[in-house]
Amino acid sequence: MAAFDEVRQLKKEHPRSLTMCGHVGFESLPDQLVDRSIQQGFCFNILCVGETGIGKSTLINTLFNTNFEELESSHFCPCVRLRAQTYELQESNVRLKLTVVNTVGFGDQINKEESYQPIVDYIDDQFEAYLQEELKIKRALFNYHDSRIHVCLYFIAPTGHSLRTLDLLTMKSLDSKVNIIPLIAKADTISKSELQKFKMKLMSELVINGVQIYQFPTDDDTTAKINGAMNGHLPFAVVGSMDEIQVGNKMVKARQYPWGIVQVENENHCDFVKLREMLICTNMEDLREQTHARHYELYRRCKLEEMGFADVGPENKPLSLQETYEAKRHEFYGERQRKEEEMKQMFVQRVKEKEAILKEAERELQAKFEHLKRIHQEERMKLEEKRRMLEEESIAFSKKKATCDLFQSQTFMAAGSSIKKDKDRKKVDGTTVFCDCLSAKERVRLCVSPSRKDLD
Amino acid sequence: MEERQSPSPCSSRPSSPRTPPCEMFGSVGIEAVLDQLRIKAMKTGFEFNIMVVGQSGLGKSTMVNTLFKSKVWQSSVPNLELPMPQTLELHSVTHVIEEKGLKLKLTVTDTPGFGDQINNDKCWDPILSYINQQYEKYLQEELLITRQRHIPDTRVHCCVYFVPPTGHCLRPLDIEFLRRLCRTVNVVPVIARADSLTIEEREAFRSRIQQNLKTHCIDVYPQKCFDEDINDRLLNSKIREQIPFAVVGADREHLVNGRCVLGRKTKWGIIEVENMAHCEFLLLRDLLIRSHLQDLKDITHNVHYENYRVLRLNESHMLPRGPGWVNLAPASPGQLMSPGPGKVRKRANKDSREDEC
């Protein structure tokens, strides 16, 4: 069995340059890279922030020379919403998957405090989705439809004065999350001299308030000059239009007014061509790289630190993500078990308490029942007593009645002869006889009642 | 043209649509992004890591020198006074070469002592562990909270395996090595010192090797399952027919018909390295450098590295749990080197299919 030692490597020397004696041929490497990118296709996501009716959709249409069929949004939205639409564009052999996200209802509410929060949340959601995909065990990053916002076009209303508070707040909250390019919309409403002053005022306000807008990169020689010049023209004053008007002998995109024609692609009229140049032709790749390398990494770092991960442990020993994760999981399980125990204890205790209360109630009920029963018994006895007395009275009464009847019949017989005499008188004085009999009865009654009274 | 709307305010990302293309009325300038890419590539430069494996004396160092037309190794002839290395060692050298403004950082790893011992059992272990170490390094960098902007890539993009020109078929050592390595790294086998075989012998040898590879399910680069579209398939099947290339290396120049060519001078003639009639060195060079370099790197990054990552991240769930702090044991070589039969491979680009080998 070959006992192999630890693998030894020559210490990696600082890479030294090598000169070649002939042509190797790897200058085709960028072409290989480009071919692969063409195969995969490109992806670009634009976020347009601006109030309703400021010309966001028109500008996007004009930028990409297409009619994207956006519906006009109403002014009466209760809160700011974001609407995202994806399109596939193709120019010669380059396929571009363009996603345009529009803010609906921005600046329309009476109370604008919550205006920028939905936008920030949306951007964070896209970062979060990418982070989740990256942290998965089985991931498919090469196939992933990247929805992170690469650039935010911020449309400033052409008041001619200065930035509005809402604009300032929104830009301040977005500047660390996305590349912002501020634009002055509907620039055909400002005259040239006012425009200059407006631009300077805007830029100075942005600088004073520390808003970091996207600076076109000037580190590469080929683009340094043009980018540097463009940096001085920010914010771009743009006009958007898809209507074609005849100017001279050709059709150009323009807006026609009674006093003249504003040509969109004329550098003297507005900065549209500059915007298109900068956004698409020169810096698209850089915008994507900045989003990935700076904004996304910042988000990732903050999110992971928030979750409790760190690169360096308590004694300054490097921690690995997995160790921290395992530790956290262990901690979490322990915590959960403890909580379960607690809950069990509480449950048992509650049950006991409830039982005690119920028992108490039962006893009370029992006592009440007994009491009622007793009362019932007493009542019954009383009633029995009364009934007996009543019965005795009725017996006594019937006896008395019997004796009275007897007495009455005797009196009738005695007074029988007088009755015969009074037979005639009977018809006339029926009542008198009756009264006589009655009076006898009455007498009898009178006799009885005192005896009754005696009894009582 | 289709539009997808997100259903609720700031909800999750727009779904990945299959949108039919939009018509544009004129040129917008999207093409310019290709130039931007090119400029960026020129600025950042490229990295390429290659490993050469084979028994000593097969001409590995000479081949590397011929490929990059420079003295990558300080001396091609091993120092005969020193004893042969008793164990397998890996030597890595890094150079920066520049051509027409394009910088390439080239790292070549040599494996002297491979297959030289009496008992060559498990001689592929150090190589596999080296490759996995590079993956591990990259993974650790990727998992950091504060990552570098450009993670240095030391992963081996291509492994060139030198088959000795016996003329018969692949030896057991070759088969064992190729079987294990083709799942972890892109392997390109070549017939070394092809000037000892005649053309007929060479063709027979090649077909036998191809049969051997098929019998043992060894998938060498360019792998069939990663062909994206019809063009790739055509191109790659032509290459696959001629794998392994029969190569000859030389770093001396000789005069032939008035031209100065690289070649080996023998009593019966001069073998020109860059002559297609003599050997297939040009095919190897074109494959490695001129046409498939980016593809090699892509497959390493998207497939081999991802496989390693999946394996590694899944491992941590199988670690024994102690009562207190959980200690993540460093990846031991034994666990990762012989992947089980259930290992899956992922498709690099559009259609993902799973392959089990």
mmCIF file of C-alpha atoms in Angstrom, chain B:
data_model
loop_
_atom_site.group_PDB
_atom_site.id
_atom_site.type_symbol
_atom_site.label_atom_id
_atom_site.label_comp_id
_atom_site.label_asym_id
_atom_site.label_seq_id
_atom_site.Cartn_x
_atom_site.Cartn_y
_atom_site.Cartn_z
ATOM 1 C CA MET B 1 -45.792 41.157 -27.247
ATOM 2 C CA GLU B 2 -46.763 40.022 -23.882
ATOM 3 C CA GLU B 3 -46.810 41.804 -20.615
ATOM 4 C CA ARG B 4 -46.775 40.352 -17.136
ATOM 5 C CA GLN B 5 -47.997 42.398 -14.242
ATOM 6 C CA SER B 6 -47.024 41.849 -10.635
ATOM 7 C CA PRO B 7 -50.267 41.185 -8.832
ATOM 8 C CA SER B 8 -49.763 43.129 -5.619
ATOM 9 C CA PRO B 9 -47.682 46.070 -4.507
ATOM 10 C CA CYS B 10 -44.003 45.301 -4.224
ATOM 11 C CA SER B 11 -44.625 41.598 -4.397
ATOM 12 C CA SER B 12 -42.073 39.097 -5.484
ATOM 13 C CA ARG B 13 -40.110 39.416 -8.637
ATOM 14 C CA PRO B 14 -41.794 39.307 -12.037
ATOM 15 C CA SER B 15 -41.990 35.759 -13.288
ATOM 16 C CA SER B 16 -39.531 34.694 -15.894
ATOM 17 C CA PRO B 17 -41.678 34.881 -18.982
ATOM 18 C CA ARG B 18 -41.437 33.344 -22.365
ATOM 19 C CA THR B 19 -42.140 36.623 -24.057
ATOM 20 C CA PRO B 20 -42.243 36.800 -27.793
ATOM 21 C CA PRO B 21 -39.925 39.488 -29.134
ATOM 22 C CA CYS B 22 -40.979 43.091 -29.544
ATOM 23 C CA GLU B 23 -40.553 44.856 -32.839
ATOM 24 C CA MET B 24 -38.294 47.845 -32.729
ATOM 25 C CA PHE B 25 -38.702 50.599 -35.215
ATOM 26 C CA GLY B 26 -35.080 51.431 -35.530
ATOM 27 C CA SER B 27 -31.718 50.757 -34.062
ATOM 28 C CA VAL B 28 -31.358 51.550 -30.420
ATOM 29 C CA GLY B 29 -27.778 50.609 -29.788
ATOM 30 C CA ILE B 30 -28.215 47.481 -27.707
ATOM 31 C CA GLU B 31 -25.466 45.868 -29.740
ATOM 32 C CA ALA B 32 -22.982 48.140 -28.119
ATOM 33 C CA VAL B 33 -23.211 46.045 -25.006
ATOM 34 C CA LEU B 34 -21.002 43.490 -26.723
ATOM 35 C CA ASP B 35 -18.250 46.044 -26.999
ATOM 36 C CA GLN B 36 -18.743 46.951 -23.390
ATOM 37 C CA LEU B 37 -18.270 43.311 -22.502
ATOM 38 C CA ARG B 38 -15.141 43.119 -24.554
ATOM 39 C CA ILE B 39 -13.661 46.190 -22.947
ATOM 40 C CA LYS B 40 -14.436 44.850 -19.513
ATOM 41 C CA ALA B 41 -12.864 41.504 -20.372
ATOM 42 C CA MET B 42 -9.704 43.132 -21.634
ATOM 43 C CA LYS B 43 -9.465 45.138 -18.471
ATOM 44 C CA THR B 44 -9.963 42.331 -15.977
ATOM 45 C CA GLY B 45 -7.989 39.740 -17.886
ATOM 46 C CA PHE B 46 -8.504 35.999 -17.833
ATOM 47 C CA GLU B 47 -7.456 33.116 -15.638
ATOM 48 C CA PHE B 48 -6.803 29.581 -16.709
ATOM 49 C CA ASN B 49 -5.672 26.633 -14.621
ATOM 50 C CA ILE B 50 -4.503 23.493 -16.258
ATOM 51 C CA MET B 51 -3.206 20.277 -14.794
ATOM 52 C CA VAL B 52 -1.085 17.699 -16.591
ATOM 53 C CA VAL B 53 -1.112 14.145 -15.326
ATOM 54 C CA GLY B 54 0.874 11.220 -16.553
ATOM 55 C CA GLN B 55 3.812 9.041 -15.901
ATOM 56 C CA SER B 56 7.214 10.579 -15.942
ATOM 57 C CA GLY B 57 8.973 10.700 -19.251
ATOM 58 C CA LEU B 58 5.837 11.096 -21.317
ATOM 59 C CA GLY B 59 6.608 14.647 -22.217
ATOM 60 C CA LYS B 60 4.213 16.586 -20.053
ATOM 61 C CA SER B 61 6.441 19.533 -19.335
ATOM 62 C CA THR B 62 7.534 19.753 -22.933
ATOM 63 C CA MET B 63 3.913 19.734 -24.014
ATOM 64 C CA VAL B 64 3.071 22.607 -21.718
ATOM 65 C CA ASN B 65 6.018 24.558 -23.035
ATOM 66 C CA THR B 66 4.918 23.911 -26.579
ATOM 67 C CA LEU B 67 1.337 24.872 -25.897
ATOM 68 C CA PHE B 68 2.204 28.245 -24.522
ATOM 69 C CA LYS B 69 5.303 28.731 -26.582
ATOM 70 C CA SER B 70 7.445 29.645 -23.639
ATOM 71 C CA LYS B 71 9.532 28.092 -20.954
ATOM 72 C CA VAL B 72 6.806 27.533 -18.416
ATOM 73 C CA TRP B 73 8.967 25.097 -16.577
ATOM 74 C CA GLN B 74 12.481 26.103 -15.911
ATOM 75 C CA SER B 75 13.963 22.899 -17.137
ATOM 76 C CA SER B 76 12.233 20.249 -19.137
ATOM 77 C CA VAL B 77 14.702 17.485 -18.533
ATOM 78 C CA PRO B 78 14.480 16.065 -15.049
ATOM 79 C CA ASN B 79 17.630 16.261 -13.047
ATOM 80 C CA LEU B 80 18.969 12.742 -13.275
ATOM 81 C CA GLU B 81 21.162 13.040 -10.228
ATOM 82 C CA LEU B 82 18.266 13.465 -7.877
ATOM 83 C CA PRO B 83 16.380 10.282 -7.022
ATOM 84 C CA MET B 84 12.961 9.874 -8.546
ATOM 85 C CA PRO B 85 10.314 11.249 -6.258
ATOM 86 C CA GLN B 86 9.051 8.488 -4.039
ATOM 87 C CA THR B 87 5.661 9.961 -3.553
ATOM 88 C CA LEU B 88 3.295 11.908 -5.666
ATOM 89 C CA GLU B 89 3.857 15.613 -5.485
ATOM 90 C CA LEU B 90 2.078 18.444 -7.129
ATOM 91 C CA HIS B 91 3.971 21.408 -8.482
ATOM 92 C CA SER B 92 2.131 24.541 -9.441
ATOM 93 C CA VAL B 93 3.524 27.436 -11.376
ATOM 94 C CA THR B 94 1.703 30.648 -12.213
ATOM 95 C CA HIS B 95 2.573 32.932 -15.060
ATOM 96 C CA VAL B 96 1.023 35.948 -16.629
ATOM 97 C CA ILE B 97 1.204 35.949 -20.374
ATOM 98 C CA GLU B 98 0.105 38.719 -22.594
ATOM 99 C CA GLU B 99 -0.910 38.708 -26.196
ATOM 100 C CA LYS B 100 -2.238 41.700 -28.112
ATOM 101 C CA GLY B 101 -3.147 43.552 -24.990
ATOM 102 C CA LEU B 102 -4.900 40.610 -23.422
ATOM 103 C CA LYS B 103 -3.577 39.265 -20.152
ATOM 104 C CA LEU B 104 -3.922 35.627 -19.224
ATOM 105 C CA LYS B 105 -2.974 34.352 -15.807
ATOM 106 C CA LEU B 106 -1.958 30.802 -16.420
ATOM 107 C CA THR B 107 -1.448 28.246 -13.667
ATOM 108 C CA VAL B 108 0.037 24.900 -14.582
ATOM 109 C CA THR B 109 0.048 22.048 -12.111
ATOM 110 C CA ASP B 110 2.377 19.158 -12.730
ATOM 111 C CA THR B 111 2.260 15.764 -11.080
ATOM 112 C CA PRO B 112 5.674 14.176 -11.035
ATOM 113 C CA GLY B 113 5.719 10.746 -9.554
ATOM 114 C CA PHE B 114 2.301 9.731 -10.794
ATOM 115 C CA GLY B 115 2.188 6.059 -11.590
ATOM 116 C CA ASP B 116 5.896 5.651 -10.980
ATOM 117 C CA GLN B 117 5.828 3.557 -7.869
ATOM 118 C CA ILE B 118 5.694 -0.181 -7.700
ATOM 119 C CA ASN B 119 2.346 -0.081 -6.010
ATOM 120 C CA ASN B 120 0.258 2.619 -7.555
ATOM 121 C CA ASP B 121 -2.839 1.978 -5.581
ATOM 122 C CA LYS B 122 -4.712 5.170 -4.743
ATOM 123 C CA CYS B 123 -2.207 7.349 -6.504
ATOM 124 C CA TRP B 124 -5.074 9.498 -7.702
ATOM 125 C CA ASP B 125 -5.974 10.485 -4.143
ATOM 126 C CA PRO B 126 -3.556 13.412 -3.826
ATOM 127 C CA ILE B 127 -4.723 14.746 -7.163
ATOM 128 C CA LEU B 128 -8.371 14.517 -6.256
ATOM 129 C CA SER B 129 -7.737 16.105 -2.923
ATOM 130 C CA TYR B 130 -5.865 18.952 -4.564
ATOM 131 C CA ILE B 131 -8.739 19.597 -6.925
ATOM 132 C CA ASN B 132 -11.229 19.489 -4.078
ATOM 133 C CA GLN B 133 -9.048 21.795 -2.043
ATOM 134 C CA GLN B 134 -9.331 24.407 -4.761
ATOM 135 C CA TYR B 135 -13.091 24.022 -4.822
ATOM 136 C CA GLU B 136 -13.138 24.336 -1.051
ATOM 137 C CA LYS B 137 -11.091 27.502 -1.183
ATOM 138 C CA TYR B 138 -13.471 29.042 -3.658
ATOM 139 C CA LEU B 139 -16.477 27.953 -1.615
ATOM 140 C CA GLN B 140 -15.108 29.503 1.534
ATOM 141 C CA GLU B 141 -14.509 32.737 -0.285
ATOM 142 C CA GLU B 142 -17.990 32.693 -1.651
ATOM 143 C CA LEU B 143 -19.536 32.151 1.749
ATOM 144 C CA LEU B 144 -17.844 35.080 3.389
ATOM 145 C CA ILE B 145 -19.969 37.960 4.532
ATOM 146 C CA THR B 146 -17.677 40.574 3.061
ATOM 147 C CA ARG B 147 -16.693 39.108 -0.242
ATOM 148 C CA GLN B 148 -14.014 40.253 -2.557
ATOM 149 C CA ARG B 149 -15.140 41.848 -5.745
ATOM 150 C CA HIS B 150 -13.384 39.254 -7.833
ATOM 151 C CA ILE B 151 -12.845 35.931 -6.151
ATOM 152 C CA PRO B 152 -9.467 34.494 -7.237
ATOM 153 C CA ASP B 153 -10.151 31.372 -9.216
ATOM 154 C CA THR B 154 -7.676 28.573 -8.587
ATOM 155 C CA ARG B 155 -9.984 25.738 -9.552
ATOM 156 C CA VAL B 156 -8.579 23.368 -12.095
ATOM 157 C CA HIS B 157 -10.349 24.027 -15.368
ATOM 158 C CA CYS B 158 -8.847 21.250 -17.375
ATOM 159 C CA CYS B 159 -6.839 18.121 -16.702
ATOM 160 C CA VAL B 160 -4.793 16.727 -19.563
ATOM 161 C CA TYR B 161 -4.117 13.053 -19.103
ATOM 162 C CA PHE B 162 -1.192 11.534 -20.962
ATOM 163 C CA VAL B 163 -1.739 7.990 -22.115
ATOM 164 C CA PRO B 164 1.474 6.120 -22.838
ATOM 165 C CA PRO B 165 1.712 4.935 -26.449
ATOM 166 C CA THR B 166 1.547 1.198 -25.861
ATOM 167 C CA GLY B 167 -0.564 0.688 -28.932
ATOM 168 C CA HIS B 168 -2.825 -1.788 -27.216
ATOM 169 C CA CYS B 169 -5.512 -0.256 -25.040
ATOM 170 C CA LEU B 170 -5.991 1.645 -21.840
ATOM 171 C CA ARG B 171 -4.218 0.198 -18.838
ATOM 172 C CA PRO B 172 -6.004 -0.476 -15.546
ATOM 173 C CA LEU B 173 -4.289 2.498 -13.953
ATOM 174 C CA ASP B 174 -5.535 4.755 -16.733
ATOM 175 C CA ILE B 175 -9.055 3.458 -16.472
ATOM 176 C CA GLU B 176 -9.176 3.834 -12.707
ATOM 177 C CA PHE B 177 -7.843 7.338 -12.826
ATOM 178 C CA LEU B 178 -10.075 8.504 -15.645
ATOM 179 C CA ARG B 179 -13.137 6.994 -14.049
ATOM 180 C CA ARG B 180 -12.643 8.898 -10.857
ATOM 181 C CA LEU B 181 -11.537 12.141 -12.292
ATOM 182 C CA CYS B 182 -14.042 12.697 -15.050
ATOM 183 C CA ARG B 183 -16.732 13.410 -12.499
ATOM 184 C CA THR B 184 -14.797 16.089 -10.731
ATOM 185 C CA VAL B 185 -12.977 17.909 -13.473
ATOM 186 C CA ASN B 186 -12.875 18.218 -17.237
ATOM 187 C CA VAL B 187 -10.476 15.562 -18.498
ATOM 188 C CA VAL B 188 -8.865 15.608 -21.918
ATOM 189 C CA PRO B 189 -6.913 12.421 -22.616
ATOM 190 C CA VAL B 190 -4.072 12.571 -25.146
ATOM 191 C CA ILE B 191 -1.789 9.949 -26.598
ATOM 192 C CA ALA B 192 1.664 11.075 -25.579
ATOM 193 C CA ARG B 193 4.805 10.648 -27.632
ATOM 194 C CA ALA B 194 2.740 9.782 -30.652
ATOM 195 C CA ASP B 195 5.810 9.703 -32.839
ATOM 196 C CA SER B 196 6.431 6.122 -31.750
ATOM 197 C CA LEU B 197 3.260 4.949 -33.498
ATOM 198 C CA THR B 198 2.608 4.713 -37.195
ATOM 199 C CA ILE B 199 -0.547 6.189 -38.583
ATOM 200 C CA GLU B 200 -2.383 2.855 -38.741
ATOM 201 C CA GLU B 201 -1.300 1.892 -35.263
ATOM 202 C CA ARG B 202 -2.396 5.268 -34.083
ATOM 203 C CA GLU B 203 -5.876 4.931 -35.522
ATOM 204 C CA ALA B 204 -6.309 1.442 -34.090
ATOM 205 C CA PHE B 205 -5.087 2.574 -30.707
ATOM 206 C CA ARG B 206 -7.451 5.498 -30.781
ATOM 207 C CA SER B 207 -10.485 3.416 -31.599
ATOM 208 C CA ARG B 208 -9.615 0.926 -28.893
ATOM 209 C CA ILE B 209 -9.262 3.711 -26.376
ATOM 210 C CA GLN B 210 -12.615 5.119 -27.419
ATOM 211 C CA GLN B 211 -14.209 1.747 -26.950
ATOM 212 C CA ASN B 212 -12.623 1.398 -23.560
ATOM 213 C CA LEU B 213 -13.937 4.778 -22.536
ATOM 214 C CA LYS B 214 -17.403 3.855 -23.631
ATOM 215 C CA THR B 215 -17.353 0.514 -21.869
ATOM 216 C CA HIS B 216 -16.371 2.061 -18.597
ATOM 217 C CA CYS B 217 -18.765 5.014 -18.889
ATOM 218 C CA ILE B 218 -16.035 7.575 -18.778
ATOM 219 C CA ASP B 219 -17.274 10.915 -19.999
ATOM 220 C CA VAL B 220 -14.332 12.983 -21.111
ATOM 221 C CA TYR B 221 -14.463 16.561 -22.287
ATOM 222 C CA PRO B 222 -16.378 17.655 -24.370
ATOM 223 C CA GLN B 223 -19.168 15.925 -22.505
ATOM 224 C CA LYS B 224 -22.113 14.898 -24.595
ATOM 225 C CA CYS B 225 -24.741 15.953 -22.097
ATOM 226 C CA PHE B 226 -23.680 19.584 -22.115
ATOM 227 C CA ASP B 227 -24.189 20.207 -25.772
ATOM 228 C CA GLU B 228 -26.618 23.053 -26.022
ATOM 229 C CA ASP B 229 -27.749 23.314 -29.560
ATOM 230 C CA ILE B 230 -27.193 21.770 -32.915
ATOM 231 C CA ASN B 231 -24.084 23.787 -33.687
ATOM 232 C CA ASP B 232 -22.411 22.741 -30.495
ATOM 233 C CA ARG B 233 -23.321 19.167 -31.091
ATOM 234 C CA LEU B 234 -21.858 19.134 -34.579
ATOM 235 C CA LEU B 235 -18.687 20.801 -33.483
ATOM 236 C CA ASN B 236 -18.262 18.665 -30.433
ATOM 237 C CA SER B 237 -19.026 15.375 -32.114
ATOM 238 C CA LYS B 238 -16.251 16.076 -34.575
ATOM 239 C CA ILE B 239 -13.932 16.601 -31.655
ATOM 240 C CA ARG B 240 -15.248 13.556 -29.883
ATOM 241 C CA GLU B 241 -14.410 11.404 -32.882
ATOM 242 C CA GLN B 242 -10.794 12.366 -32.599
ATOM 243 C CA ILE B 243 -10.334 12.135 -28.849
ATOM 244 C CA PRO B 244 -7.719 11.204 -27.721
ATOM 245 C CA PHE B 245 -5.434 13.387 -29.781
ATOM 246 C CA ALA B 246 -2.060 11.967 -30.669
ATOM 247 C CA VAL B 247 0.403 14.669 -29.775
ATOM 248 C CA VAL B 248 4.066 15.317 -29.927
ATOM 249 C CA GLY B 249 5.732 18.059 -27.969
ATOM 250 C CA ALA B 250 8.874 19.909 -28.842
ATOM 251 C CA ASP B 251 10.481 23.129 -27.815
ATOM 252 C CA ARG B 252 13.376 23.234 -30.224
ATOM 253 C CA GLU B 253 13.234 24.821 -33.576
ATOM 254 C CA HIS B 254 14.631 23.365 -36.722
ATOM 255 C CA LEU B 255 14.911 24.477 -40.265
ATOM 256 C CA VAL B 256 12.573 22.709 -42.649
ATOM 257 C CA ASN B 257 12.258 23.855 -46.235
ATOM 258 C CA GLY B 258 13.499 27.239 -45.280
ATOM 259 C CA ARG B 259 10.986 27.710 -42.499
ATOM 260 C CA CYS B 260 11.738 27.599 -38.832
ATOM 261 C CA VAL B 261 9.436 25.133 -37.185
ATOM 262 C CA LEU B 262 9.125 23.471 -33.833
ATOM 263 C CA GLY B 263 9.980 19.861 -34.131
ATOM 264 C CA ARG B 264 11.908 16.834 -33.089
ATOM 265 C CA LYS B 265 14.909 15.928 -35.137
ATOM 266 C CA THR B 266 15.601 12.273 -35.663
ATOM 267 C CA LYS B 267 17.818 10.360 -38.022
ATOM 268 C CA TRP B 268 14.929 9.492 -40.272
ATOM 269 C CA GLY B 269 13.335 12.878 -40.440
ATOM 270 C CA ILE B 270 12.019 15.881 -38.610
ATOM 271 C CA ILE B 271 8.674 15.552 -36.919
ATOM 272 C CA GLU B 272 6.928 18.851 -37.181
ATOM 273 C CA VAL B 273 4.738 19.601 -34.231
ATOM 274 C CA GLU B 274 2.446 21.966 -36.036
ATOM 275 C CA ASN B 275 1.942 19.835 -39.082
ATOM 276 C CA MET B 276 -1.407 18.114 -39.109
ATOM 277 C CA ALA B 277 -0.030 15.278 -41.162
ATOM 278 C CA HIS B 278 2.484 14.470 -38.480
ATOM 279 C CA CYS B 279 0.585 14.847 -35.247
ATOM 280 C CA GLU B 280 -2.523 16.399 -33.805
ATOM 281 C CA PHE B 281 -0.987 18.982 -31.602
ATOM 282 C CA LEU B 282 -2.834 21.779 -33.350
ATOM 283 C CA LEU B 283 -6.164 20.185 -32.514
ATOM 284 C CA LEU B 284 -5.266 20.067 -28.868
ATOM 285 C CA ARG B 285 -4.119 23.647 -28.855
ATOM 286 C CA ASP B 286 -7.222 24.863 -30.607
ATOM 287 C CA LEU B 287 -9.451 22.954 -28.278
ATOM 288 C CA LEU B 288 -7.773 24.172 -25.148
ATOM 289 C CA ILE B 289 -7.091 27.743 -26.058
ATOM 290 C CA ARG B 290 -8.688 29.040 -29.151
ATOM 291 C CA SER B 291 -12.175 27.677 -29.042
ATOM 292 C CA HIS B 292 -13.116 25.995 -25.834
ATOM 293 C CA LEU B 293 -11.313 27.805 -23.068
ATOM 294 C CA GLN B 294 -14.338 29.730 -21.955
ATOM 295 C CA ASP B 295 -16.444 26.620 -22.186
ATOM 296 C CA LEU B 296 -14.012 24.700 -19.989
ATOM 297 C CA LYS B 297 -14.249 27.408 -17.379
ATOM 298 C CA ASP B 298 -18.024 27.544 -17.597
ATOM 299 C CA ILE B 299 -18.470 23.836 -17.106
ATOM 300 C CA THR B 300 -16.062 23.862 -14.197
ATOM 301 C CA HIS B 301 -17.957 26.688 -12.568
ATOM 302 C CA ASN B 302 -21.514 25.695 -13.335
ATOM 303 C CA VAL B 303 -21.317 21.940 -13.044
ATOM 304 C CA HIS B 304 -18.316 20.577 -11.220
ATOM 305 C CA TYR B 305 -18.138 23.326 -8.655
ATOM 306 C CA GLU B 306 -21.871 23.249 -8.037
ATOM 307 C CA ASN B 307 -21.763 19.478 -7.555
ATOM 308 C CA TYR B 308 -18.996 19.885 -5.047
ATOM 309 C CA ARG B 309 -20.936 22.606 -3.278
ATOM 310 C CA VAL B 310 -24.080 20.501 -3.023
ATOM 311 C CA LEU B 311 -22.116 17.602 -1.615
ATOM 312 C CA ARG B 312 -20.309 19.785 0.848
ATOM 313 C CA LEU B 313 -23.329 21.651 2.117
ATOM 314 C CA ASN B 314 -25.305 18.460 2.504
ATOM 315 C CA GLU B 315 -22.487 16.916 4.483
ATOM 316 C CA SER B 316 -22.845 19.316 7.331
ATOM 317 C CA HIS B 317 -26.209 17.822 8.175
ATOM 318 C CA MET B 318 -24.624 14.448 8.677
ATOM 319 C CA LEU B 319 -22.128 15.617 11.225
ATOM 320 C CA PRO B 320 -22.516 14.264 14.752
ATOM 321 C CA ARG B 321 -23.983 16.796 17.111
ATOM 322 C CA GLY B 322 -22.293 17.443 20.396
ATOM 323 C CA PRO B 323 -23.940 18.872 23.476
ATOM 324 C CA GLY B 324 -22.406 22.281 23.037
ATOM 325 C CA TRP B 325 -20.873 24.149 20.163
ATOM 326 C CA VAL B 326 -20.975 22.242 16.899
ATOM 327 C CA ASN B 327 -17.597 21.838 15.290
ATOM 328 C CA LEU B 328 -17.555 21.612 11.566
ATOM 329 C CA ALA B 329 -14.920 19.023 10.753
ATOM 330 C CA PRO B 330 -12.758 19.903 7.767
ATOM 331 C CA ALA B 331 -13.652 18.008 4.650
ATOM 332 C CA SER B 332 -11.791 14.746 4.843
ATOM 333 C CA PRO B 333 -10.424 13.473 1.569
ATOM 334 C CA GLY B 334 -11.957 10.052 1.989
ATOM 335 C CA GLN B 335 -15.515 11.272 1.895
ATOM 336 C CA LEU B 336 -15.430 13.251 -1.269
ATOM 337 C CA MET B 337 -13.230 11.304 -3.544
ATOM 338 C CA SER B 338 -15.350 8.397 -4.524
ATOM 339 C CA PRO B 339 -18.750 9.863 -5.204
ATOM 340 C CA GLY B 340 -21.615 7.469 -4.774
ATOM 341 C CA PRO B 341 -23.639 6.226 -7.669
ATOM 342 C CA GLY B 342 -26.419 8.655 -6.971
ATOM 343 C CA LYS B 343 -24.472 11.747 -7.900
ATOM 344 C CA VAL B 344 -26.322 13.988 -10.252
ATOM 345 C CA ARG B 345 -24.980 16.314 -12.837
ATOM 346 C CA LYS B 346 -26.674 19.505 -13.808
ATOM 347 C CA ARG B 347 -27.131 20.994 -17.172
ATOM 348 C CA ALA B 348 -25.066 24.072 -17.741
ATOM 349 C CA ASN B 349 -27.445 26.323 -19.530
ATOM 350 C CA LYS B 350 -30.963 26.089 -20.764
ATOM 351 C CA ASP B 351 -32.521 22.663 -20.436
ATOM 352 C CA SER B 352 -31.655 20.990 -17.177
ATOM 353 C CA ARG B 353 -31.484 17.274 -17.404
ATOM 354 C CA GLU B 354 -30.147 14.955 -14.791
ATOM 355 C CA ASP B 355 -27.602 12.392 -15.695
ATOM 356 C CA GLU B 356 -26.423 9.577 -13.605
ATOM 357 C CA CYS B 357 -23.295 7.790 -14.426
#
